[in-house]
Amino acid sequence: MADVVVVGAGMVGASCAYYLSRAGLDVTVVDRGPVAGGTTGAGEGNLLVSDKLPGPELDLMLVSLARWAELDADVGGFEFTPKGGLVVSSSSLESLVAAHRAVGVTATVVDPGEYEPELVSGRHGAFYPQDAQVQPALAAARLLHAAGIKVQHAEVSSLAVQSDRVVGVRTRDGVIAAEHVVNAGGVWAGELSQAFGAAIPVSPRRGFVLVTEPLPPIIRHKVYAAEYLDNVASGDAELQSSAVVEGTPSGTILIGASRERVGFDPRVPREVLRRLAAQAVELFPVLAGVHTLRVYRGFRPYSADHVPIIGPDPRRPGLYHACGHEGAGIGLAPATGELITAAVTGGTPPVDPTPYAPVRFAA
Amino acid sequence: MIRYDVAVVGGGPAGLAAAAAASGDARAVVVDAGSRLGGQFWRHRAGAEPPALWRLRSSADHLPDAPVWFAEPVDPVDPAESAESAESSTGFRLHTPAGVVTADRIVLATGAHDRSVPFPGWTLPGVVTVGAAQALLKAHGVLIGRRVAVAGAGPFLLAVAAGLATAGAEVVGVFEAGYLRGYAKHPRALGPAKLAEGARYAAVLARQRVPYRRGHTVTAAHGTDALEAITVTGRGRERRLDVDALAISYGFTPQVELAIALGCDTHLDRDGSLVVTVDDDQRTSIKGVYAAGEITGVGGADLAQLEGRIAGRAAAGKVPDPAPRRQRAKARRFARAMHDVHRRPSWIEHLADDTLICRCEEVPYAEVREAVELGATDTRAVKLLCRAGMGWCQGRICGPAVAELTAHLNGRPPTRDDQAAFANRAIAQPTTLGDLAGP
Amino acid sequence: MSGMTFTFDGRPIAAESGQSVAAALWAAGIQSWRRTRQGDEPRGLFCGIGVCFDCLVVINGTSGRRACLVEAHDGDVVERA
């Protein structure tokens, strides 16, 4: 019998498994698909402080950033790139920078043209040197590998419970026994929580990313329009998009970002492609002649109040949730793993766990 | 802007037959990636149209230089929302660099390209597909090399070798991986026309003293900055041959991305290819979308034309003609026999750790293996972990091989999803962001 | 067929009307016009029909052109990608 079974082999599940193993626990990870088969494999791998306004998400991110640097040193092999983020806007970014600096984020008002020579002129800029990026699928796989964990392939149907206490999860092939169960089901965490009899509100928020041909470096940082912050914070179901443009170690440029709540609709609408391309070209006119090789789609695990859901579920002793990170799951994964580990072992959490506690949905 | 009754995507045998069958009553257009109609099969030099092309002339419009980079329903309906609304088609828009084409119904006849398998040295200049050797000769009047080997699996090898030999190349050998004993088991499938065609090429090769070796495979190519020699393995021994060009083909890869982008059902064919599922009228699972030719199963130009005729008539709403259906059944029997006889050889055992699997992203065999060791149990995960199939060609060349390799390393046969992981290209051709931002 | 000339890295290359850039280069004995980003390996023609993108070349300043598909024109300036 394992100490903990983590349901989900995405970035968050991998991080939980890594930190739980490091705390000396015997961990099983179960997933119906391969490692990084869901949202983790469909994102850019952002580790951003700049897109989070002061609040619980930013607190978690600041802890995570420090952990990511440690993971790069201890595990590595996932293209950790501390490239820095550049926020651009047609209006002043002084107040944003001031708000960030007040909570300990490194931020500076800059002339954005000095950071990105190809950027359209006449924009205000703010530079965030802490913003970084990883290759998320590799990061999840390497963390699991480093913890010596091989993903068990099965579809989890429900919790196994004995006299009100969790004793594992049920799959078609039988029960995987464990004293603690972590729901790291990503975009399916909502469904999973219902099957577990402890519903939490996580739903899919669709996004698309365009990938260009590989090029010599012409865009050096993660560059995005300030409207992106509003898009992220918004609860609208309608299509929202704003330019997010960045180069990668493989030479391709990634172009986002769109957000819509349309369930798991797999189609690629022409209008989204048009908007993403137009917004990117507006910021970087040089991109007009650059080829897009592909578009990929992902579903972000959207939490109803925009705050990740991390910690024990009071309705089911032994069940923990680690989900609802929306588009920030890669960045927030290490601190999430530490919060879960602290909750399971009774250790000291890296931040005050209260704002993330599932109890707020457990009425 | 014209709204067509029927738009045919692809100007090869299937597409031209479809356009000819549809036109007349229906307003039809052939949307083709090439500048001259004919596809890969009837590739020709400017002003030198093969007679077969004349026979398929029709009143259909022709939009050349128009590779479709995006296909969409005019009025998208969420298939999950209503079974009823998914039944009613509102027509389709095809986005091309030559403009947007709108049509009530579309016939996808997007053809196939040579399938290759990786082996040490296959990225050296001078190693090309037989399609490249053929195109260079037929469309541009240039010989691929002076001393040439032709290798792979399939009846196409003979035709290309005969063409190269006739044009003056020294063909040092045709190396067919299959033993071809199986054809004896399929006499009905072959038919007199196919036998005569094969005999004609064989006669050309015999006259030019070109050795035709069954059960032989090219297992390595050698050279520094260009091809200098190959290793041929067969019947228990290896031989090294000096050549300046090697043309390879291990069957064909159907180009199914538009069908997949439109939501058409697909399955694995007898040769392991991902193909579009069609009914008796060449209808796909999506209302208003028909498919014909190699994308429904690799079977050659004759079968492609028959399917095109059936699809074109059906798309134009004409009464079905029973004749091509009978012939189609026979041509499909031949295709099945061909797949059984010309089996791809086992190729994985010949890979070295540094043999590139993905040419674009330069991913060697060792990295694909590492991805599987890291937990990649399917092709999509392999792609994510090692970048195989993520470059310019988007897995068109390495995709089928990566799918087979992934399955092999995980100890299971390849699945539909393994192959589909690389054929899922909503943006069907590299397209500039400027064009993407346009109408 | 009428003859024409384009330059490849400054060197004059003869081409026939309707011929692709790749075909004209091949006829001139040039089998490689690109080196790969990681391994610095030479590449030229592979699929010959616009599928593999191995034959990418810069034509009149525009990168990402497939030499096997683009017809050569008199006076074209062709450069290694």
CSV table of N, CA, C and O in Angstrom, one decimal, chain A residues 225-297:
chain,number,residue,atom,x,y,z
A,225,ALA,N,1.0,42.2,-24.3
A,225,ALA,CA,0.3,43.5,-24.1
A,225,ALA,C,-0.4,43.5,-22.8
A,225,ALA,O,-0.8,42.4,-22.3
A,226,ALA,N,-0.5,44.6,-22.2
A,226,ALA,CA,-1.0,44.8,-20.8
A,226,ALA,C,-2.5,44.3,-20.7
A,226,ALA,O,-2.9,43.9,-19.6
A,227,GLU,N,-3.2,44.3,-21.8
A,227,GLU,CA,-4.6,43.8,-21.8
A,227,GLU,C,-4.7,42.3,-21.4
A,227,GLU,O,-5.7,41.9,-20.9
A,228,TYR,N,-3.5,41.6,-21.6
A,228,TYR,CA,-3.5,40.2,-21.2
A,228,TYR,C,-3.9,40.1,-19.7
A,228,TYR,O,-4.6,39.1,-19.3
A,229,LEU,N,-3.4,41.0,-18.9
A,229,LEU,CA,-3.7,40.9,-17.4
A,229,LEU,C,-5.2,40.9,-17.2
A,229,LEU,O,-5.8,40.2,-16.4
A,230,ASP,N,-5.9,41.8,-18.0
A,230,ASP,CA,-7.4,41.9,-17.8
A,230,ASP,C,-8.0,40.6,-18.3
A,230,ASP,O,-9.0,40.0,-17.7
A,231,ASN,N,-7.5,40.0,-19.5
A,231,ASN,CA,-8.1,38.8,-20.0
A,231,ASN,C,-8.0,37.7,-19.0
A,231,ASN,O,-8.9,36.9,-18.8
A,232,VAL,N,-6.8,37.6,-18.4
A,232,VAL,CA,-6.6,36.5,-17.4
A,232,VAL,C,-7.5,36.6,-16.3
A,232,VAL,O,-8.1,35.6,-15.8
A,233,ALA,N,-7.7,37.8,-15.8
A,233,ALA,CA,-8.5,38.0,-14.6
A,233,ALA,C,-10.0,38.0,-14.9
A,233,ALA,O,-10.8,37.8,-14.0
A,234,SER,N,-10.4,38.1,-16.2
A,234,SER,CA,-11.8,38.1,-16.5
A,234,SER,C,-12.5,36.8,-16.3
A,234,SER,O,-11.8,35.7,-16.5
A,235,GLY,N,-13.8,36.8,-16.1
A,235,GLY,CA,-14.5,35.6,-16.0
A,235,GLY,C,-15.4,35.4,-17.2
A,235,GLY,O,-16.2,34.4,-17.2
A,236,ASP,N,-15.3,36.2,-18.2
A,236,ASP,CA,-16.2,36.1,-19.4
A,236,ASP,C,-16.0,34.8,-20.1
A,236,ASP,O,-14.9,34.2,-20.2
A,237,ALA,N,-17.1,34.3,-20.6
A,237,ALA,CA,-17.0,33.1,-21.4
A,237,ALA,C,-16.6,33.3,-22.9
A,237,ALA,O,-16.1,32.5,-23.5
A,238,GLU,N,-16.9,34.6,-23.3
A,238,GLU,CA,-16.7,35.0,-24.7
A,238,GLU,C,-15.2,34.9,-25.0
A,238,GLU,O,-14.3,35.0,-24.1
A,239,LEU,N,-14.9,34.9,-26.3
A,239,LEU,CA,-13.5,34.9,-26.8
A,239,LEU,C,-12.8,36.2,-26.4
A,239,LEU,O,-13.3,37.3,-26.7
A,240,GLN,N,-11.7,36.1,-25.7
A,240,GLN,CA,-10.8,37.2,-25.4
A,240,GLN,C,-9.4,36.9,-25.9
A,240,GLN,O,-9.0,35.7,-25.8
A,241,SER,N,-8.8,37.9,-26.4
A,241,SER,CA,-7.4,37.6,-26.9
A,241,SER,C,-6.6,38.8,-26.7
A,241,SER,O,-7.1,40.0,-26.8
A,242,SER,N,-5.3,38.6,-26.5
A,242,SER,CA,-4.3,39.7,-26.5
A,242,SER,C,-3.0,39.1,-26.8
A,242,SER,O,-2.8,37.9,-26.7
A,243,ALA,N,-2.1,40.0,-27.3
A,243,ALA,CA,-0.8,39.5,-27.9
A,243,ALA,C,0.1,39.0,-26.8
A,243,ALA,O,0.4,39.8,-25.8
A,244,VAL,N,0.6,37.8,-26.9
A,244,VAL,CA,1.7,37.3,-26.1
A,244,VAL,C,2.7,36.6,-27.0
A,244,VAL,O,2.3,35.7,-27.8
A,245,VAL,N,3.9,37.2,-27.1
A,245,VAL,CA,4.8,36.7,-28.1
A,245,VAL,C,6.2,36.4,-27.4
A,245,VAL,O,6.6,37.2,-26.6
A,246,GLU,N,6.7,35.2,-27.8
A,246,GLU,CA,8.0,34.9,-27.1
A,246,GLU,C,8.8,33.9,-28.0
A,246,GLU,O,8.3,33.1,-28.7
A,247,GLY,N,10.1,34.1,-27.9
A,247,GLY,CA,11.0,33.1,-28.6
A,247,GLY,C,11.2,31.9,-27.7
A,247,GLY,O,11.0,32.0,-26.5
A,248,THR,N,11.7,30.8,-28.2
A,248,THR,CA,12.0,29.6,-27.4
A,248,THR,C,13.4,29.1,-27.8
A,248,THR,O,13.9,29.5,-28.8
A,249,PRO,N,14.0,28.3,-26.9
A,249,PRO,CA,15.3,27.7,-27.2
A,249,PRO,C,15.4,27.0,-28.5
A,249,PRO,O,16.4,26.9,-29.1
A,250,SER,N,14.3,26.4,-29.0
A,250,SER,CA,14.3,25.7,-30.3
A,250,SER,C,14.2,26.6,-31.5
A,250,SER,O,14.2,26.2,-32.6
A,251,GLY,N,14.1,27.9,-31.2
A,251,GLY,CA,14.1,28.9,-32.3
A,251,GLY,C,12.7,29.3,-32.8
A,251,GLY,O,12.5,30.3,-33.5
A,252,THR,N,11.7,28.5,-32.4
A,252,THR,CA,10.3,28.9,-32.8
A,252,THR,C,9.9,30.1,-32.0
A,252,THR,O,10.4,30.3,-30.9
A,253,ILE,N,8.9,30.8,-32.5
A,253,ILE,CA,8.2,31.9,-31.7
A,253,ILE,C,6.8,31.4,-31.4
A,253,ILE,O,6.1,30.9,-32.3
A,254,LEU,N,6.5,31.5,-30.1
A,254,LEU,CA,5.1,31.1,-29.7
A,254,LEU,C,4.2,32.4,-29.6
A,254,LEU,O,4.7,33.4,-29.1
A,255,ILE,N,3.0,32.3,-30.1
A,255,ILE,CA,2.1,33.4,-30.2
A,255,ILE,C,0.8,33.1,-29.5
A,255,ILE,O,0.1,32.1,-30.0
A,256,GLY,N,0.4,33.7,-28.5
A,256,GLY,CA,-0.9,33.6,-27.8
A,256,GLY,C,-1.5,34.9,-27.7
A,256,GLY,O,-1.0,35.9,-28.3
A,257,ALA,N,-2.4,35.1,-26.9
A,257,ALA,CA,-3.1,34.1,-26.1
A,257,ALA,C,-4.6,34.3,-26.2
A,257,ALA,O,-5.0,35.5,-26.3
A,258,SER,N,-5.4,33.3,-26.3
A,258,SER,CA,-6.8,33.4,-26.4
A,258,SER,C,-7.5,32.7,-25.2
A,258,SER,O,-6.9,31.7,-24.7
A,259,ARG,N,-8.6,33.1,-24.8
A,259,ARG,CA,-9.4,32.5,-23.8
A,259,ARG,C,-10.8,32.5,-24.1
A,259,ARG,O,-11.4,33.5,-24.5
A,260,GLU,N,-11.4,31.3,-24.0
A,260,GLU,CA,-12.9,31.2,-24.2
A,260,GLU,C,-13.4,30.0,-23.4
A,260,GLU,O,-12.7,29.0,-23.2
A,261,ARG,N,-14.6,30.1,-22.9
A,261,ARG,CA,-15.2,29.0,-22.2
A,261,ARG,C,-16.2,28.4,-23.0
A,261,ARG,O,-17.3,28.9,-23.1
A,262,VAL,N,-15.8,27.3,-23.7
A,262,VAL,CA,-16.7,26.6,-24.7
A,262,VAL,C,-16.7,25.1,-24.4
A,262,VAL,O,-16.8,24.3,-25.4
A,263,GLY,N,-16.5,24.7,-23.2
A,263,GLY,CA,-16.4,23.3,-22.9
A,263,GLY,C,-15.1,22.7,-23.5
A,263,GLY,O,-14.1,23.4,-23.6
A,264,PHE,N,-15.3,21.5,-24.0
A,264,PHE,CA,-14.1,20.8,-24.6
A,264,PHE,C,-14.2,20.8,-26.1
A,264,PHE,O,-13.8,19.9,-26.8
A,265,ASP,N,-14.8,21.9,-26.7
A,265,ASP,CA,-15.0,22.0,-28.1
A,265,ASP,C,-13.6,21.9,-28.8
A,265,ASP,O,-12.7,22.8,-28.5
A,266,PRO,N,-13.3,20.9,-29.6
A,266,PRO,CA,-12.0,20.7,-30.1
A,266,PRO,C,-11.6,21.5,-31.4
A,266,PRO,O,-10.5,21.5,-31.8
A,267,ARG,N,-12.6,22.2,-31.9
A,267,ARG,CA,-12.4,22.8,-33.2
A,267,ARG,C,-11.5,24.1,-33.1
A,267,ARG,O,-11.3,24.7,-32.1
A,268,VAL,N,-10.9,24.4,-34.3
A,268,VAL,CA,-10.0,25.6,-34.4
A,268,VAL,C,-10.8,26.6,-35.2
A,268,VAL,O,-10.9,26.5,-36.4
A,269,PRO,N,-11.3,27.7,-34.6
A,269,PRO,CA,-12.0,28.7,-35.4
A,269,PRO,C,-11.0,29.6,-36.1
A,269,PRO,O,-10.0,30.1,-35.5
A,270,ARG,N,-11.4,29.9,-37.3
A,270,ARG,CA,-10.6,30.8,-38.1
A,270,ARG,C,-10.4,32.2,-37.4
A,270,ARG,O,-9.3,32.8,-37.5
A,271,GLU,N,-11.4,32.7,-36.7
A,271,GLU,CA,-11.4,34.0,-36.1
A,271,GLU,C,-10.3,34.0,-35.1
A,271,GLU,O,-9.6,35.1,-34.9
A,272,VAL,N,-10.1,33.0,-34.3
A,272,VAL,CA,-9.0,33.0,-33.3
A,272,VAL,C,-7.7,33.1,-33.9
A,272,VAL,O,-6.8,33.9,-33.5
A,273,LEU,N,-7.4,32.4,-35.0
A,273,LEU,CA,-6.1,32.4,-35.7
A,273,LEU,C,-5.9,33.9,-36.2
A,273,LEU,O,-4.8,34.4,-36.1
A,274,ARG,N,-6.9,34.5,-36.8
A,274,ARG,CA,-6.8,35.8,-37.3
A,274,ARG,C,-6.4,36.8,-36.2
A,274,ARG,O,-5.5,37.6,-36.4
A,275,ARG,N,-7.1,36.7,-35.1
A,275,ARG,CA,-6.9,37.7,-34.0
A,275,ARG,C,-5.5,37.5,-33.4
A,275,ARG,O,-4.8,38.5,-33.2
A,276,LEU,N,-5.1,36.3,-33.2
A,276,LEU,CA,-3.8,36.0,-32.6
A,276,LEU,C,-2.7,36.6,-33.6
A,276,LEU,O,-1.7,37.2,-33.1
A,277,ALA,N,-2.8,36.3,-34.9
A,277,ALA,CA,-1.8,36.7,-35.8
A,277,ALA,C,-1.8,38.2,-35.9
A,277,ALA,O,-0.7,38.8,-35.9
A,278,ALA,N,-3.0,38.8,-36.0
A,278,ALA,CA,-3.0,40.3,-36.2
A,278,ALA,C,-2.4,41.0,-35.0
A,278,ALA,O,-1.7,42.0,-35.1
A,279,GLN,N,-2.7,40.5,-33.8
A,279,GLN,CA,-2.2,41.2,-32.6
A,279,GLN,C,-0.7,41.0,-32.5
A,279,GLN,O,0.0,42.0,-32.1
A,280,ALA,N,-0.2,39.9,-32.9
A,280,ALA,CA,1.3,39.7,-32.8
A,280,ALA,C,2.0,40.6,-33.9
A,280,ALA,O,3.0,41.2,-33.6
A,281,VAL,N,1.4,40.7,-35.1
A,281,VAL,CA,2.0,41.5,-36.1
A,281,VAL,C,1.9,43.0,-35.7
A,281,VAL,O,2.8,43.7,-36.1
A,282,GLU,N,0.9,43.3,-35.0
A,282,GLU,CA,0.8,44.7,-34.6
A,282,GLU,C,1.9,45.1,-33.7
A,282,GLU,O,2.5,46.1,-33.8
A,283,LEU,N,2.3,44.2,-32.8
A,283,LEU,CA,3.4,44.4,-31.8
A,283,LEU,C,4.7,44.3,-32.5
A,283,LEU,O,5.6,45.1,-32.3
A,284,PHE,N,4.9,43.3,-33.4
A,284,PHE,CA,6.1,43.0,-34.1
A,284,PHE,C,5.9,43.0,-35.6
A,284,PHE,O,5.6,41.9,-36.1
A,285,PRO,N,5.9,44.1,-36.3
A,285,PRO,CA,5.6,44.1,-37.7
A,285,PRO,C,6.4,43.1,-38.5
A,285,PRO,O,6.0,42.6,-39.5
A,286,VAL,N,7.7,42.8,-38.0
A,286,VAL,CA,8.6,41.9,-38.8
A,286,VAL,C,7.9,40.5,-38.9
A,286,VAL,O,8.3,39.7,-39.8
A,287,LEU,N,7.0,40.2,-38.0
A,287,LEU,CA,6.4,38.8,-38.0
A,287,LEU,C,5.5,38.6,-39.2
A,287,LEU,O,5.1,37.5,-39.5
A,288,ALA,N,5.1,39.7,-39.9
A,288,ALA,CA,4.1,39.5,-41.0
A,288,ALA,C,4.6,38.5,-42.0
A,288,ALA,O,3.8,37.8,-42.6
A,289,GLY,N,5.9,38.5,-42.3
A,289,GLY,CA,6.4,37.6,-43.3
A,289,GLY,C,6.9,36.2,-42.7
A,289,GLY,O,7.5,35.4,-43.5
A,290,VAL,N,6.7,36.0,-41.4
A,290,VAL,CA,7.2,34.8,-40.8
A,290,VAL,C,6.1,33.7,-40.9
A,290,VAL,O,4.9,34.0,-40.7
A,291,HIS,N,6.5,32.5,-41.2
A,291,HIS,CA,5.5,31.4,-41.3
A,291,HIS,C,5.1,30.8,-40.0
A,291,HIS,O,5.9,30.6,-39.1
A,292,THR,N,3.8,30.5,-39.9
A,292,THR,CA,3.3,29.7,-38.8
A,292,THR,C,3.3,28.3,-39.3
A,292,THR,O,2.8,28.0,-40.4
A,293,LEU,N,3.8,27.4,-38.5
A,293,LEU,CA,3.9,26.0,-38.9
A,293,LEU,C,2.7,25.3,-38.3
A,293,LEU,O,2.2,24.3,-38.9
A,294,ARG,N,2.2,25.7,-37.1
A,294,ARG,CA,1.1,24.9,-36.5
A,294,ARG,C,0.4,25.8,-35.5
A,294,ARG,O,0.9,26.8,-35.0
A,295,VAL,N,-0.8,25.3,-35.1
A,295,VAL,CA,-1.5,25.9,-34.0
A,295,VAL,C,-1.8,24.7,-33.1
A,295,VAL,O,-2.0,23.6,-33.5
A,296,TYR,N,-1.7,25.0,-31.8
A,296,TYR,CA,-2.1,24.0,-30.9
A,296,TYR,C,-3.1,24.5,-29.9
A,296,TYR,O,-3.2,25.7,-29.6
A,297,ARG,N,-3.9,23.6,-29.4
A,297,ARG,CA,-5.1,24.0,-28.6
A,297,ARG,C,-4.9,23.3,-27.2
A,297,ARG,O,-4.3,22.3,-27.1
